[in-house]
PDB file of C-alpha atoms in Angstrom:
ATOM      1  CA  MET A 106       0.126   0.215  -0.110  1.00  0.00           C
ATOM      2  CA  TRP A 107       1.442   3.583  -0.804  1.00  0.00           C
ATOM      3  CA  LEU A 108       0.099   6.910   0.001  1.00  0.00           C
ATOM      4  CA  ALA A 109      -0.250   8.801  -3.069  1.00  0.00           C
ATOM      5  CA  LYS A 110      -1.076  12.293  -4.858  1.00  0.00           C
ATOM      6  CA  ALA A 111      -3.622  12.163  -7.143  1.00  0.00           C
ATOM      7  CA  THR A 112      -4.736  14.812  -9.833  1.00  0.00           C
ATOM      8  CA  LEU A 113      -8.274  14.365 -10.712  1.00  0.00           C
ATOM      9  CA  VAL A 114      -9.421  16.099 -14.072  1.00  0.00           C
ATOM     10  CA  LYS A 115     -12.978  16.008 -15.453  1.00  0.00           C
ATOM     11  CA  ARG A 116     -13.072  14.870 -19.161  1.00  0.00           C
ATOM     12  CA  ASP A 117     -14.395  17.842 -20.123  1.00  0.00           C
ATOM     13  CA  GLY A 118     -11.641  19.939 -18.283  1.00  0.00           C
ATOM     14  CA  SER A 119     -14.131  21.638 -16.220  1.00  0.00           C
ATOM     15  CA  PHE A 120     -12.834  20.639 -12.901  1.00  0.00           C
ATOM     16  CA  GLU A 121      -9.471  19.654 -11.509  1.00  0.00           C
ATOM     17  CA  LYS A 122      -8.434  18.383  -7.944  1.00  0.00           C
ATOM     18  CA  THR A 123      -5.370  17.015  -6.423  1.00  0.00           C
ATOM     19  CA  VAL A 124      -5.894  14.843  -3.491  1.00  0.00           C
ATOM     20  CA  GLU A 125      -3.803  12.453  -0.992  1.00  0.00           C
ATOM     21  CA  ILE A 126      -5.282   8.953  -1.272  1.00  0.00           C
ATOM     22  CA  VAL A 127      -4.379   5.651  -0.047  1.00  0.00           C
ATOM     23  CA  VAL A 128      -3.689   2.824  -3.017  1.00  0.00           C
ATOM     24  CA  SER A 129      -2.722  -0.610  -3.246  1.00  0.00           C
ATOM     25  CA  SER A 130      -1.812  -2.301  -6.024  1.00  0.00           C
ATOM     26  CA  GLU A 131       1.141  -4.819  -7.282  1.00  0.00           C
ATOM     27  CA  ASP A 132       1.153  -3.075 -10.933  1.00  0.00           C
ATOM     28  CA  THR A 133       1.857   0.537 -10.518  1.00  0.00           C
ATOM     29  CA  GLU A 134       1.402   0.785 -14.263  1.00  0.00           C
ATOM     30  CA  THR A 135      -2.083   0.739 -14.538  1.00  0.00           C
ATOM     31  CA  ILE A 136      -3.370   2.060 -11.272  1.00  0.00           C
ATOM     32  CA  ARG A 137      -4.493   5.269 -12.758  1.00  0.00           C
ATOM     33  CA  TRP A 138      -7.292   3.873 -14.576  1.00  0.00           C
ATOM     34  CA  HIS A 139      -8.125   1.398 -11.928  1.00  0.00           C
ATOM     35  CA  PRO A 140     -11.920   2.414 -11.217  1.00  0.00           C
ATOM     36  CA  VAL A 141     -11.286   1.473  -7.895  1.00  0.00           C
ATOM     37  CA  VAL A 142      -8.552   4.335  -7.262  1.00  0.00           C
ATOM     38  CA  VAL A 143     -10.864   7.009  -9.266  1.00  0.00           C
ATOM     39  CA  ARG A 144     -13.866   6.402  -6.765  1.00  0.00           C
ATOM     40  CA  ARG A 145     -11.303   6.460  -3.833  1.00  0.00           C
ATOM     41  CA  ALA A 146     -10.041  10.256  -5.185  1.00  0.00           C
ATOM     42  CA  LEU A 147     -13.421  11.541  -5.883  1.00  0.00           C
ATOM     43  CA  LYS A 148     -14.431  10.630  -2.271  1.00  0.00           C
ATOM     44  CA  TYR A 149     -11.929  12.720  -0.932  1.00  0.00           C
ATOM     45  CA  SER A 150     -11.952  14.976  -3.423  1.00  0.00           C
ATOM     46  CA  GLY A 151     -14.315  17.698  -1.559  1.00  0.00           C
ATOM     47  CA  TYR A 152     -16.615  18.087  -4.362  1.00  0.00           C
ATOM     48  CA  ASP A 153     -20.121  17.595  -3.841  1.00  0.00           C
ATOM     49  CA  LYS A 154     -22.047  14.700  -5.850  1.00  0.00           C
ATOM     50  CA  LYS A 155     -23.818  16.915  -8.122  1.00  0.00           C
ATOM     51  CA  THR A 156     -20.408  18.297  -9.285  1.00  0.00           C
ATOM     52  CA  ILE A 157     -18.816  14.659  -9.265  1.00  0.00           C
ATOM     53  CA  GLY A 158     -21.699  13.254 -11.335  1.00  0.00           C
ATOM     54  CA  GLU A 159     -20.537   9.996 -12.760  1.00  0.00           C
ATOM     55  CA  ALA A 160     -17.084   8.556 -11.621  1.00  0.00           C
ATOM     56  CA  GLU A 161     -16.921   7.416 -15.417  1.00  0.00           C
ATOM     57  CA  SER A 162     -16.495  11.425 -16.304  1.00  0.00           C
ATOM     58  CA  TRP A 163     -13.423  11.540 -14.508  1.00  0.00           C
ATOM     59  CA  ARG A 164      -9.615  10.228 -15.039  1.00  0.00           C
ATOM     60  CA  ILE A 165      -6.333  10.483 -12.917  1.00  0.00           C
ATOM     61  CA  LYS A 166      -4.205  13.204 -14.900  1.00  0.00           C
ATOM     62  CA  ARG A 167      -1.173  12.561 -12.710  1.00  0.00           C
ATOM     63  CA  LEU A 168      -0.658   9.986  -9.753  1.00  0.00           C
ATOM     64  CA  ILE A 169       2.659  10.443  -7.864  1.00  0.00           C
ATOM     65  CA  ILE A 170       3.575   7.809  -5.158  1.00  0.00           C
ATOM     66  CA  ILE A 171       4.741   9.438  -2.287  1.00  0.00           C
ATOM     67  CA  LYS A 172       5.837   7.018   0.052  1.00  0.00           C
ATOM     68  CA  ARG A 173       5.112   3.125   1.155  1.00  0.00           C
ATOM     69  CA  LEU A 174       2.661   2.219   3.908  1.00  0.00           C
ATOM     70  CA  GLY A 175       3.191  -0.625   6.248  1.00  0.00           C
ATOM     71  CA  LEU A 176       5.747  -3.259   7.237  1.00  0.00           C
ATOM     72  CA  TRP A 177       8.647  -3.792   5.041  1.00  0.00           C
ATOM     73  CA  ASN A 178       9.494  -7.419   3.643  1.00  0.00           C
TER      74      ASN A 178
END
């Protein structure tokens, strides 16, 4: 699990927000497109449900891994 900074952007370009979220995936290459990650970022975005609308109308423009959380192997 990692702490990450995600930049969300609405597909029509009308809204953009950067939030910190916890992500978990072994494949960091596809994590930006994972629907669970997009929904989690929207949940913590601070936008109201009317502004968010459908989760499919958003994408993660940038995802920066800040640090790994939990125990190291």
